[in-house]
Amino acid sequence: MKIRQDNELYATVLGAGENVKHELKPERHAYVQVARGSVTLNGKKLETGDGAAISEEKSLELAGVEKAEVLLFDLA
């Protein structure tokens, strides 16, 4: 797949209780897509198929509620 934009793509698998943080540089945005399972994103629950567009945040914290597969797009 070609993405014609300044981006970084991250994928993670989280178990229940596991978490990961991602710092966004100034003027960057993010999009999170939950492929499987459920997580919290900065305290808000997302489940399979959910996506979230994020702007004006400095950091993101994903925490597994149950085993989850997640994609994170860091975008300009």
JSON list of C-alpha atoms in Angstrom, two decimals:
[
{"chain": "A", "resi": 1, "resn": "MET", "atom": "CA", "xyz": [0.00, 0.00, 0.00]},
{"chain": "A", "resi": 2, "resn": "LYS", "atom": "CA", "xyz": [1.27, 3.47, -0.86]},
{"chain": "A", "resi": 3, "resn": "ILE", "atom": "CA", "xyz": [0.48, 6.39, 1.41]},
{"chain": "A", "resi": 4, "resn": "ARG", "atom": "CA", "xyz": [1.31, 9.72, -0.18]},
{"chain": "A", "resi": 5, "resn": "GLN", "atom": "CA", "xyz": [1.67, 11.65, 3.05]},
{"chain": "A", "resi": 6, "resn": "ASP", "atom": "CA", "xyz": [4.33, 12.28, 5.68]},
{"chain": "A", "resi": 7, "resn": "ASN", "atom": "CA", "xyz": [3.47, 9.43, 8.05]},
{"chain": "A", "resi": 8, "resn": "GLU", "atom": "CA", "xyz": [4.80, 6.76, 10.35]},
{"chain": "A", "resi": 9, "resn": "LEU", "atom": "CA", "xyz": [2.84, 3.56, 10.85]},
{"chain": "A", "resi": 10, "resn": "TYR", "atom": "CA", "xyz": [3.04, 1.49, 14.02]},
{"chain": "A", "resi": 11, "resn": "ALA", "atom": "CA", "xyz": [1.38, -1.83, 14.83]},
{"chain": "A", "resi": 12, "resn": "THR", "atom": "CA", "xyz": [1.12, -3.42, 18.26]},
{"chain": "A", "resi": 13, "resn": "VAL", "atom": "CA", "xyz": [-0.42, -6.39, 20.00]},
{"chain": "A", "resi": 14, "resn": "LEU", "atom": "CA", "xyz": [-1.43, -5.70, 23.60]},
{"chain": "A", "resi": 15, "resn": "GLY", "atom": "CA", "xyz": [-2.59, -8.17, 26.21]},
{"chain": "A", "resi": 16, "resn": "ALA", "atom": "CA", "xyz": [-5.01, -7.25, 28.98]},
{"chain": "A", "resi": 17, "resn": "GLY", "atom": "CA", "xyz": [-3.26, -4.82, 31.32]},
{"chain": "A", "resi": 18, "resn": "GLU", "atom": "CA", "xyz": [-0.38, -4.05, 28.94]},
{"chain": "A", "resi": 19, "resn": "ASN", "atom": "CA", "xyz": [0.15, -0.52, 27.71]},
{"chain": "A", "resi": 20, "resn": "VAL", "atom": "CA", "xyz": [2.25, 1.53, 25.34]},
{"chain": "A", "resi": 21, "resn": "LYS", "atom": "CA", "xyz": [2.83, 5.27, 24.97]},
{"chain": "A", "resi": 22, "resn": "HIS", "atom": "CA", "xyz": [3.50, 7.30, 21.84]},
{"chain": "A", "resi": 23, "resn": "GLU", "atom": "CA", "xyz": [4.70, 10.90, 21.89]},
{"chain": "A", "resi": 24, "resn": "LEU", "atom": "CA", "xyz": [3.49, 13.19, 19.11]},
{"chain": "A", "resi": 25, "resn": "LYS", "atom": "CA", "xyz": [5.76, 15.98, 17.93]},
{"chain": "A", "resi": 26, "resn": "PRO", "atom": "CA", "xyz": [4.28, 19.48, 17.54]},
{"chain": "A", "resi": 27, "resn": "GLU", "atom": "CA", "xyz": [1.98, 19.92, 14.53]},
{"chain": "A", "resi": 28, "resn": "ARG", "atom": "CA", "xyz": [1.45, 16.14, 14.18]},
{"chain": "A", "resi": 29, "resn": "HIS", "atom": "CA", "xyz": [-1.81, 14.22, 14.30]},
{"chain": "A", "resi": 30, "resn": "ALA", "atom": "CA", "xyz": [-2.66, 10.57, 14.77]},
{"chain": "A", "resi": 31, "resn": "TYR", "atom": "CA", "xyz": [-5.22, 8.01, 13.73]},
{"chain": "A", "resi": 32, "resn": "VAL", "atom": "CA", "xyz": [-5.75, 4.82, 15.72]},
{"chain": "A", "resi": 33, "resn": "GLN", "atom": "CA", "xyz": [-7.53, 1.76, 14.31]},
{"chain": "A", "resi": 34, "resn": "VAL", "atom": "CA", "xyz": [-8.43, -1.23, 16.48]},
{"chain": "A", "resi": 35, "resn": "ALA", "atom": "CA", "xyz": [-8.21, -4.31, 14.28]},
{"chain": "A", "resi": 36, "resn": "ARG", "atom": "CA", "xyz": [-9.10, -6.80, 17.01]},
{"chain": "A", "resi": 37, "resn": "GLY", "atom": "CA", "xyz": [-9.95, -6.74, 20.73]},
{"chain": "A", "resi": 38, "resn": "SER", "atom": "CA", "xyz": [-10.43, -3.69, 22.91]},
{"chain": "A", "resi": 39, "resn": "VAL", "atom": "CA", "xyz": [-8.20, -0.98, 24.36]},
{"chain": "A", "resi": 40, "resn": "THR", "atom": "CA", "xyz": [-8.41, 2.35, 26.06]},
{"chain": "A", "resi": 41, "resn": "LEU", "atom": "CA", "xyz": [-6.90, 5.34, 24.28]},
{"chain": "A", "resi": 42, "resn": "ASN", "atom": "CA", "xyz": [-6.10, 8.10, 26.76]},
{"chain": "A", "resi": 43, "resn": "GLY", "atom": "CA", "xyz": [-8.81, 6.62, 28.98]},
{"chain": "A", "resi": 44, "resn": "LYS", "atom": "CA", "xyz": [-11.52, 6.19, 26.30]},
{"chain": "A", "resi": 45, "resn": "LYS", "atom": "CA", "xyz": [-12.55, 2.65, 25.35]},
{"chain": "A", "resi": 46, "resn": "LEU", "atom": "CA", "xyz": [-12.24, 1.50, 21.73]},
{"chain": "A", "resi": 47, "resn": "GLU", "atom": "CA", "xyz": [-13.31, -1.92, 20.45]},
{"chain": "A", "resi": 48, "resn": "THR", "atom": "CA", "xyz": [-12.82, -4.01, 17.30]},
{"chain": "A", "resi": 49, "resn": "GLY", "atom": "CA", "xyz": [-13.45, -1.86, 14.23]},
{"chain": "A", "resi": 50, "resn": "ASP", "atom": "CA", "xyz": [-13.30, 1.45, 16.10]},
{"chain": "A", "resi": 51, "resn": "GLY", "atom": "CA", "xyz": [-11.06, 4.25, 14.90]},
{"chain": "A", "resi": 52, "resn": "ALA", "atom": "CA", "xyz": [-10.08, 7.56, 16.46]},
{"chain": "A", "resi": 53, "resn": "ALA", "atom": "CA", "xyz": [-8.65, 10.72, 14.89]},
{"chain": "A", "resi": 54, "resn": "ILE", "atom": "CA", "xyz": [-6.43, 12.64, 17.29]},
{"chain": "A", "resi": 55, "resn": "SER", "atom": "CA", "xyz": [-5.27, 16.25, 17.06]},
{"chain": "A", "resi": 56, "resn": "GLU", "atom": "CA", "xyz": [-3.79, 18.65, 19.60]},
{"chain": "A", "resi": 57, "resn": "GLU", "atom": "CA", "xyz": [-2.49, 15.90, 21.91]},
{"chain": "A", "resi": 58, "resn": "LYS", "atom": "CA", "xyz": [1.13, 15.58, 22.98]},
{"chain": "A", "resi": 59, "resn": "SER", "atom": "CA", "xyz": [1.03, 11.91, 23.86]},
{"chain": "A", "resi": 60, "resn": "LEU", "atom": "CA", "xyz": [-1.14, 8.85, 23.42]},
{"chain": "A", "resi": 61, "resn": "GLU", "atom": "CA", "xyz": [-1.48, 5.95, 25.83]},
{"chain": "A", "resi": 62, "resn": "LEU", "atom": "CA", "xyz": [-2.98, 2.68, 24.62]},
{"chain": "A", "resi": 63, "resn": "ALA", "atom": "CA", "xyz": [-3.89, 0.10, 27.26]},
{"chain": "A", "resi": 64, "resn": "GLY", "atom": "CA", "xyz": [-5.21, -3.39, 26.55]},
{"chain": "A", "resi": 65, "resn": "VAL", "atom": "CA", "xyz": [-8.60, -4.21, 28.05]},
{"chain": "A", "resi": 66, "resn": "GLU", "atom": "CA", "xyz": [-8.44, -7.64, 26.39]},
{"chain": "A", "resi": 67, "resn": "LYS", "atom": "CA", "xyz": [-5.94, -8.96, 23.84]},
{"chain": "A", "resi": 68, "resn": "ALA", "atom": "CA", "xyz": [-5.89, -6.40, 21.03]},
{"chain": "A", "resi": 69, "resn": "GLU", "atom": "CA", "xyz": [-4.23, -5.62, 17.71]},
{"chain": "A", "resi": 70, "resn": "VAL", "atom": "CA", "xyz": [-3.91, -1.91, 16.98]},
{"chain": "A", "resi": 71, "resn": "LEU", "atom": "CA", "xyz": [-2.56, 0.31, 14.20]},
{"chain": "A", "resi": 72, "resn": "LEU", "atom": "CA", "xyz": [-1.35, 3.84, 14.92]},
{"chain": "A", "resi": 73, "resn": "PHE", "atom": "CA", "xyz": [-0.75, 6.32, 12.09]},
{"chain": "A", "resi": 74, "resn": "ASP", "atom": "CA", "xyz": [1.41, 9.31, 13.07]},
{"chain": "A", "resi": 75, "resn": "LEU", "atom": "CA", "xyz": [0.57, 11.98, 10.46]},
{"chain": "A", "resi": 76, "resn": "ALA", "atom": "CA", "xyz": [1.76, 15.44, 9.46]}
]
